[in-house]
Amino acid sequence: MKASLDPLAPWLAGLSLRDPTVSEAECAALREVVSEVEAFPAGRDLIRAHDRSNSSSLVVEGWCCRYIDLEDGRRQITAIHIPGDFVDLHSFPLRLMDHSVRTLTPCRIARTPHAALKALTEKQPHLTRLLWLSTLVDAAIQRQWIVGLGQRPAMNNLAHLICELAVRLRVAGLGDGSAYLFPMTQAELGQALGITHVHANRAIQQLRRTGLVRWDRQTVEIVDWNGLQELAEFDPVYLNLTSEPR
Amino acid sequence: MKASLDPLAPWLAGLSLRDPTVSEAECAALREVVSEVEAFPAGRDLIRAHDRSNSSSLVVEGWCCRYIDLEDGRRQITAIHIPGDFVDLHSFPLRLMDHSVRTLTPCRIARTPHAALKALTEKQPHLTRLLWLSTLVDAAIQRQWIVGLGQRPAMNNLAHLICELAVRLRVAGLGDGSAYLFPMTQAELGQALGITHVHANRAIQQLRRTGLVRWDRQTVEIVDWNGLQELAEFDPVYLNLTSEPR
DNA sequence: CGCTGCGTTGAGACTACTCAATATCCGTGG
DNA sequence: CCACGGATATTGAGTAGTCTCAACGCAGCG
């Protein structure tokens, strides 16, 4: 998973499957507001809940997540972000952060000042709608997580997450989706699935026993995509892709 | 809870607490694209998943919800919408619906054609950001639901929902939030909380026993706001209010 | 008056949790 | 190269929360 030379590359890769009507001028305008890329180690908070953010972060390389902590220390991860995700575009129209953002792996992040984004929305209505769109895809993903947390047993929800990330990674131009690096610990996975790390471990074992995926160390390999999709009831409509990735 | 003469009134009431910088001209522009109000009975689908929508709905009166069904018939409600909510602004930038929308009570709904919204975004960048903002508040609410479904026991999550709706109703100018009509059946409540209707009933009873709320028929009365807020770990930051309602 | 939908209750089963122990991996320093 | 320590993964046993199935009560309505 080499670094792209163009920090916008994974974002544009995803966009090309959602709305291919981006002009060269728009790309240039966006490129201009994306400041230089910064590197972060794993497990570093980029923004904390209740902070006031004045820039938005685009993931160029690595995984990060948004999360909300409860008073007793339990943590719920509300989103997982991969390269190409504008992880914190939400903080642009919103004022105070209602959640925190943190790296799951070493990351390279491009920051965009809110002032620059605001200026951009003044002049570029089409590009503005695309940025809006990308926050709404995030929201659609959140809805699926709500369904998973509310209705799906742990193993099925885990299968759904694996499907989702496979497609999203493929959309971002990272691999073919049949096997990928899954760099989260089982504790973090549990925080995303709303279960304890002990139960996350058991859900993984249960999923392994179905034979639909192989899961060794940090590598997930999808052995039977159709079977996994069926187990998870995974319907990629919510990812808002107009054309098939790959 | 009488119908407002102005279909935009509850939306503007909420907006005034989030971004009071709306100009008269912007209101006029928005008013122009909101078509006449239509009435719907309870339990009517407004939009179905996988449909292609060409207009967005603003709730003027009544409650409705978004939901996603699983194959075995189980349903997860992903959002509850009250007057002032632009229930389906998401369908404007998004193409295919990933979820359905349905009335929970008799409703009056104002429709806005997407073409008109698009035209509006071409000319009114500030208003566009406000519309964007309102979809992001929806997303923030969804995040809290994720936290609730993943981490909170049923009764606590129910308490959180009651707190949330109390504030949101107050923000929309509907009542003082200390007591309100809760027009959902226990089955629907269960679909929102990710539990069965049987367990929803037990969660209600458990909450009643705390003495923090009275819940008779369809009326919820908050007896001890501070106690309820504490039980729910309710922190209204995510509703993005710059000033206190009322 | 008898539907029908909604709320309520009980009993037993299953999912996920807690607590605790053990095993494995991996980076670091000797 | 090996020893060590910390983080991560795995396992077991008992408990708590939630589900399923089934029944019953009550209210509104034709």
PDB file of N, CA, C and O in Angstrom, chain A residues 14-55:
ATOM      1  N   GLY A  14     -12.568   7.523  -5.608  1.00  0.00           N
ATOM      2  CA  GLY A  14     -13.912   7.262  -5.111  1.00  0.00           C
ATOM      3  C   GLY A  14     -14.937   8.136  -5.800  1.00  0.00           C
ATOM      4  O   GLY A  14     -16.014   7.687  -6.182  1.00  0.00           O
ATOM      5  N   LEU A  15     -14.585   9.379  -5.979  1.00  0.00           N
ATOM      6  CA  LEU A  15     -15.529  10.318  -6.581  1.00  0.00           C
ATOM      7  C   LEU A  15     -15.879   9.902  -7.998  1.00  0.00           C
ATOM      8  O   LEU A  15     -17.024  10.046  -8.438  1.00  0.00           O
ATOM      9  N   SER A  16     -14.899   9.367  -8.702  1.00  0.00           N
ATOM     10  CA  SER A  16     -15.144   9.014 -10.106  1.00  0.00           C
ATOM     11  C   SER A  16     -16.234   7.959 -10.220  1.00  0.00           C
ATOM     12  O   SER A  16     -16.868   7.828 -11.267  1.00  0.00           O
ATOM     13  N   LEU A  17     -16.467   7.204  -9.130  1.00  0.00           N
ATOM     14  CA  LEU A  17     -17.510   6.182  -9.174  1.00  0.00           C
ATOM     15  C   LEU A  17     -18.843   6.713  -8.660  1.00  0.00           C
ATOM     16  O   LEU A  17     -19.856   6.030  -8.741  1.00  0.00           O
ATOM     17  N   ARG A  18     -18.823   7.930  -8.117  1.00  0.00           N
ATOM     18  CA  ARG A  18     -20.050   8.468  -7.537  1.00  0.00           C
ATOM     19  C   ARG A  18     -20.589   9.605  -8.376  1.00  0.00           C
ATOM     20  O   ARG A  18     -21.797   9.737  -8.554  1.00  0.00           O
ATOM     21  N   ASP A  19     -19.709  10.445  -8.828  1.00  0.00           N
ATOM     22  CA  ASP A  19     -20.124  11.543  -9.688  1.00  0.00           C
ATOM     23  C   ASP A  19     -18.941  11.905 -10.580  1.00  0.00           C
ATOM     24  O   ASP A  19     -18.046  12.640 -10.164  1.00  0.00           O
ATOM     25  N   PRO A  20     -18.941  11.371 -11.782  1.00  0.00           N
ATOM     26  CA  PRO A  20     -17.768  11.531 -12.641  1.00  0.00           C
ATOM     27  C   PRO A  20     -17.695  12.905 -13.304  1.00  0.00           C
ATOM     28  O   PRO A  20     -16.857  13.129 -14.167  1.00  0.00           O
ATOM     29  N   THR A  21     -18.531  13.824 -12.865  1.00  0.00           N
ATOM     30  CA  THR A  21     -18.608  15.115 -13.545  1.00  0.00           C
ATOM     31  C   THR A  21     -17.686  16.153 -12.928  1.00  0.00           C
ATOM     32  O   THR A  21     -17.983  17.349 -12.953  1.00  0.00           O
ATOM     33  N   VAL A  22     -16.589  15.729 -12.339  1.00  0.00           N
ATOM     34  CA  VAL A  22     -15.676  16.710 -11.753  1.00  0.00           C
ATOM     35  C   VAL A  22     -14.787  17.277 -12.856  1.00  0.00           C
ATOM     36  O   VAL A  22     -14.191  16.530 -13.624  1.00  0.00           O
ATOM     37  N   SER A  23     -14.707  18.577 -12.881  1.00  0.00           N
ATOM     38  CA  SER A  23     -13.892  19.205 -13.919  1.00  0.00           C
ATOM     39  C   SER A  23     -12.448  19.345 -13.454  1.00  0.00           C
ATOM     40  O   SER A  23     -12.154  19.252 -12.254  1.00  0.00           O
ATOM     41  N   GLU A  24     -11.590  19.579 -14.418  1.00  0.00           N
ATOM     42  CA  GLU A  24     -10.187  19.821 -14.101  1.00  0.00           C
ATOM     43  C   GLU A  24     -10.035  21.049 -13.205  1.00  0.00           C
ATOM     44  O   GLU A  24      -9.249  21.057 -12.259  1.00  0.00           O
ATOM     45  N   ALA A  25     -10.826  22.062 -13.534  1.00  0.00           N
ATOM     46  CA  ALA A  25     -10.748  23.306 -12.759  1.00  0.00           C
ATOM     47  C   ALA A  25     -11.124  23.060 -11.303  1.00  0.00           C
ATOM     48  O   ALA A  25     -10.506  23.608 -10.383  1.00  0.00           O
ATOM     49  N   GLU A  26     -12.139  22.224 -11.101  1.00  0.00           N
ATOM     50  CA  GLU A  26     -12.568  21.935  -9.733  1.00  0.00           C
ATOM     51  C   GLU A  26     -11.483  21.184  -8.981  1.00  0.00           C
ATOM     52  O   GLU A  26     -11.210  21.467  -7.807  1.00  0.00           O
ATOM     53  N   CYS A  27     -10.889  20.220  -9.641  1.00  0.00           N
ATOM     54  CA  CYS A  27      -9.778  19.503  -9.020  1.00  0.00           C
ATOM     55  C   CYS A  27      -8.678  20.475  -8.614  1.00  0.00           C
ATOM     56  O   CYS A  27      -8.145  20.395  -7.504  1.00  0.00           O
ATOM     57  N   ALA A  28      -8.391  21.366  -9.517  1.00  0.00           N
ATOM     58  CA  ALA A  28      -7.328  22.331  -9.235  1.00  0.00           C
ATOM     59  C   ALA A  28      -7.695  23.195  -8.041  1.00  0.00           C
ATOM     60  O   ALA A  28      -6.873  23.446  -7.156  1.00  0.00           O
ATOM     61  N   ALA A  29      -8.947  23.631  -8.008  1.00  0.00           N
ATOM     62  CA  ALA A  29      -9.403  24.475  -6.902  1.00  0.00           C
ATOM     63  C   ALA A  29      -9.273  23.733  -5.580  1.00  0.00           C
ATOM     64  O   ALA A  29      -8.839  24.286  -4.563  1.00  0.00           O
ATOM     65  N   LEU A  30      -9.649  22.473  -5.603  1.00  0.00           N
ATOM     66  CA  LEU A  30      -9.600  21.685  -4.386  1.00  0.00           C
ATOM     67  C   LEU A  30      -8.150  21.423  -3.976  1.00  0.00           C
ATOM     68  O   LEU A  30      -7.791  21.514  -2.799  1.00  0.00           O
ATOM     69  N   ARG A  31      -7.358  21.102  -4.966  1.00  0.00           N
ATOM     70  CA  ARG A  31      -5.958  20.833  -4.692  1.00  0.00           C
ATOM     71  C   ARG A  31      -5.293  22.027  -4.009  1.00  0.00           C
ATOM     72  O   ARG A  31      -4.405  21.879  -3.182  1.00  0.00           O
ATOM     73  N   GLU A  32      -5.776  23.202  -4.400  1.00  0.00           N
ATOM     74  CA  GLU A  32      -5.182  24.416  -3.863  1.00  0.00           C
ATOM     75  C   GLU A  32      -5.456  24.575  -2.364  1.00  0.00           C
ATOM     76  O   GLU A  32      -4.618  25.097  -1.635  1.00  0.00           O
ATOM     77  N   VAL A  33      -6.635  24.135  -1.927  1.00  0.00           N
ATOM     78  CA  VAL A  33      -6.973  24.332  -0.518  1.00  0.00           C
ATOM     79  C   VAL A  33      -6.467  23.193   0.362  1.00  0.00           C
ATOM     80  O   VAL A  33      -6.523  23.289   1.586  1.00  0.00           O
ATOM     81  N   VAL A  34      -6.023  22.116  -0.248  1.00  0.00           N
ATOM     82  CA  VAL A  34      -5.483  21.027   0.554  1.00  0.00           C
ATOM     83  C   VAL A  34      -4.030  21.341   0.864  1.00  0.00           C
ATOM     84  O   VAL A  34      -3.185  21.363  -0.012  1.00  0.00           O
ATOM     85  N   SER A  35      -3.761  21.575   2.104  1.00  0.00           N
ATOM     86  CA  SER A  35      -2.416  21.965   2.498  1.00  0.00           C
ATOM     87  C   SER A  35      -1.491  20.759   2.434  1.00  0.00           C
ATOM     88  O   SER A  35      -1.907  19.649   2.111  1.00  0.00           O
ATOM     89  N   GLU A  36      -0.271  20.970   2.787  1.00  0.00           N
ATOM     90  CA  GLU A  36       0.695  19.868   2.720  1.00  0.00           C
ATOM     91  C   GLU A  36       0.266  18.753   3.670  1.00  0.00           C
ATOM     92  O   GLU A  36      -0.455  18.961   4.656  1.00  0.00           O
ATOM     93  N   VAL A  37       0.759  17.592   3.364  1.00  0.00           N
ATOM     94  CA  VAL A  37       0.384  16.388   4.077  1.00  0.00           C
ATOM     95  C   VAL A  37       1.237  16.235   5.331  1.00  0.00           C
ATOM     96  O   VAL A  37       2.426  16.520   5.319  1.00  0.00           O
ATOM     97  N   GLU A  38       0.573  15.769   6.389  1.00  0.00           N
ATOM     98  CA  GLU A  38       1.263  15.624   7.668  1.00  0.00           C
ATOM     99  C   GLU A  38       1.196  14.157   8.094  1.00  0.00           C
ATOM    100  O   GLU A  38       0.207  13.477   7.832  1.00  0.00           O
ATOM    101  N   ALA A  39       2.222  13.686   8.762  1.00  0.00           N
ATOM    102  CA  ALA A  39       2.247  12.284   9.203  1.00  0.00           C
ATOM    103  C   ALA A  39       1.918  12.182  10.686  1.00  0.00           C
ATOM    104  O   ALA A  39       2.333  13.029  11.483  1.00  0.00           O
ATOM    105  N   PHE A  40       1.161  11.146  11.047  1.00  0.00           N
ATOM    106  CA  PHE A  40       0.810  10.903  12.445  1.00  0.00           C
ATOM    107  C   PHE A  40       1.075   9.451  12.781  1.00  0.00           C
ATOM    108  O   PHE A  40       0.870   8.580  11.945  1.00  0.00           O
ATOM    109  N   PRO A  41       1.454   9.184  14.030  1.00  0.00           N
ATOM    110  CA  PRO A  41       1.617   7.790  14.448  1.00  0.00           C
ATOM    111  C   PRO A  41       0.251   7.163  14.728  1.00  0.00           C
ATOM    112  O   PRO A  41      -0.760   7.866  14.755  1.00  0.00           O
ATOM    113  N   ALA A  42       0.248   5.857  14.934  1.00  0.00           N
ATOM    114  CA  ALA A  42      -0.987   5.168  15.292  1.00  0.00           C
ATOM    115  C   ALA A  42      -1.428   5.597  16.693  1.00  0.00           C
ATOM    116  O   ALA A  42      -0.597   5.926  17.543  1.00  0.00           O
ATOM    117  N   GLY A  43      -2.736   5.580  16.922  1.00  0.00           N
ATOM    118  CA  GLY A  43      -3.251   5.865  18.247  1.00  0.00           C
ATOM    119  C   GLY A  43      -3.113   7.300  18.684  1.00  0.00           C
ATOM    120  O   GLY A  43      -3.018   7.596  19.875  1.00  0.00           O
ATOM    121  N   ARG A  44      -3.146   8.212  17.730  1.00  0.00           N
ATOM    122  CA  ARG A  44      -3.039   9.631  18.059  1.00  0.00           C
ATOM    123  C   ARG A  44      -4.380  10.301  17.796  1.00  0.00           C
ATOM    124  O   ARG A  44      -4.966  10.132  16.728  1.00  0.00           O
ATOM    125  N   ASP A  45      -4.857  11.064  18.773  1.00  0.00           N
ATOM    126  CA  ASP A  45      -6.087  11.827  18.559  1.00  0.00           C
ATOM    127  C   ASP A  45      -5.808  13.009  17.644  1.00  0.00           C
ATOM    128  O   ASP A  45      -4.882  13.783  17.899  1.00  0.00           O
ATOM    129  N   LEU A  46      -6.607  13.144  16.620  1.00  0.00           N
ATOM    130  CA  LEU A  46      -6.480  14.305  15.733  1.00  0.00           C
ATOM    131  C   LEU A  46      -7.358  15.447  16.223  1.00  0.00           C
ATOM    132  O   LEU A  46      -6.995  16.611  16.129  1.00  0.00           O
ATOM    133  N   ILE A  47      -8.542  15.090  16.691  1.00  0.00           N
ATOM    134  CA  ILE A  47      -9.468  16.085  17.230  1.00  0.00           C
ATOM    135  C   ILE A  47     -10.191  15.437  18.393  1.00  0.00           C
ATOM    136  O   ILE A  47     -10.476  14.242  18.357  1.00  0.00           O
ATOM    137  N   ARG A  48     -10.520  16.233  19.394  1.00  0.00           N
ATOM    138  CA  ARG A  48     -11.236  15.707  20.541  1.00  0.00           C
ATOM    139  C   ARG A  48     -12.647  16.261  20.580  1.00  0.00           C
ATOM    140  O   ARG A  48     -12.883  17.393  20.158  1.00  0.00           O
ATOM    141  N   ALA A  49     -13.556  15.472  21.105  1.00  0.00           N
ATOM    142  CA  ALA A  49     -14.929  15.922  21.294  1.00  0.00           C
ATOM    143  C   ALA A  49     -14.928  17.224  22.082  1.00  0.00           C
ATOM    144  O   ALA A  49     -14.084  17.424  22.965  1.00  0.00           O
ATOM    145  N   HIS A  50     -15.816  18.113  21.744  1.00  0.00           N
ATOM    146  CA  HIS A  50     -16.008  19.406  22.392  1.00  0.00           C
ATOM    147  C   HIS A  50     -14.970  20.430  21.942  1.00  0.00           C
ATOM    148  O   HIS A  50     -15.040  21.585  22.342  1.00  0.00           O
ATOM    149  N   ASP A  51     -14.012  19.994  21.108  1.00  0.00           N
ATOM    150  CA  ASP A  51     -13.087  20.964  20.544  1.00  0.00           C
ATOM    151  C   ASP A  51     -13.782  21.761  19.451  1.00  0.00           C
ATOM    152  O   ASP A  51     -14.784  21.331  18.894  1.00  0.00           O
ATOM    153  N   ARG A  52     -13.208  22.886  19.161  1.00  0.00           N
ATOM    154  CA  ARG A  52     -13.654  23.664  18.020  1.00  0.00           C
ATOM    155  C   ARG A  52     -12.574  23.504  16.950  1.00  0.00           C
ATOM    156  O   ARG A  52     -11.431  23.885  17.142  1.00  0.00           O
ATOM    157  N   SER A  53     -12.946  22.916  15.863  1.00  0.00           N
ATOM    158  CA  SER A  53     -11.966  22.614  14.823  1.00  0.00           C
ATOM    159  C   SER A  53     -11.977  23.725  13.777  1.00  0.00           C
ATOM    160  O   SER A  53     -13.016  24.297  13.487  1.00  0.00           O
ATOM    161  N   ASN A  54     -10.794  24.054  13.245  1.00  0.00           N
ATOM    162  CA  ASN A  54     -10.785  25.058  12.189  1.00  0.00           C
ATOM    163  C   ASN A  54     -10.184  24.537  10.889  1.00  0.00           C
ATOM    164  O   ASN A  54      -9.839  25.289  10.004  1.00  0.00           O
ATOM    165  N   SER A  55     -10.085  23.209  10.814  1.00  0.00           N
ATOM    166  CA  SER A  55      -9.656  22.622   9.549  1.00  0.00           C
ATOM    167  C   SER A  55     -10.220  21.212   9.445  1.00  0.00           C
ATOM    168  O   SER A  55     -10.558  20.600  10.459  1.00  0.00           O
TER     169      SER A  55
END
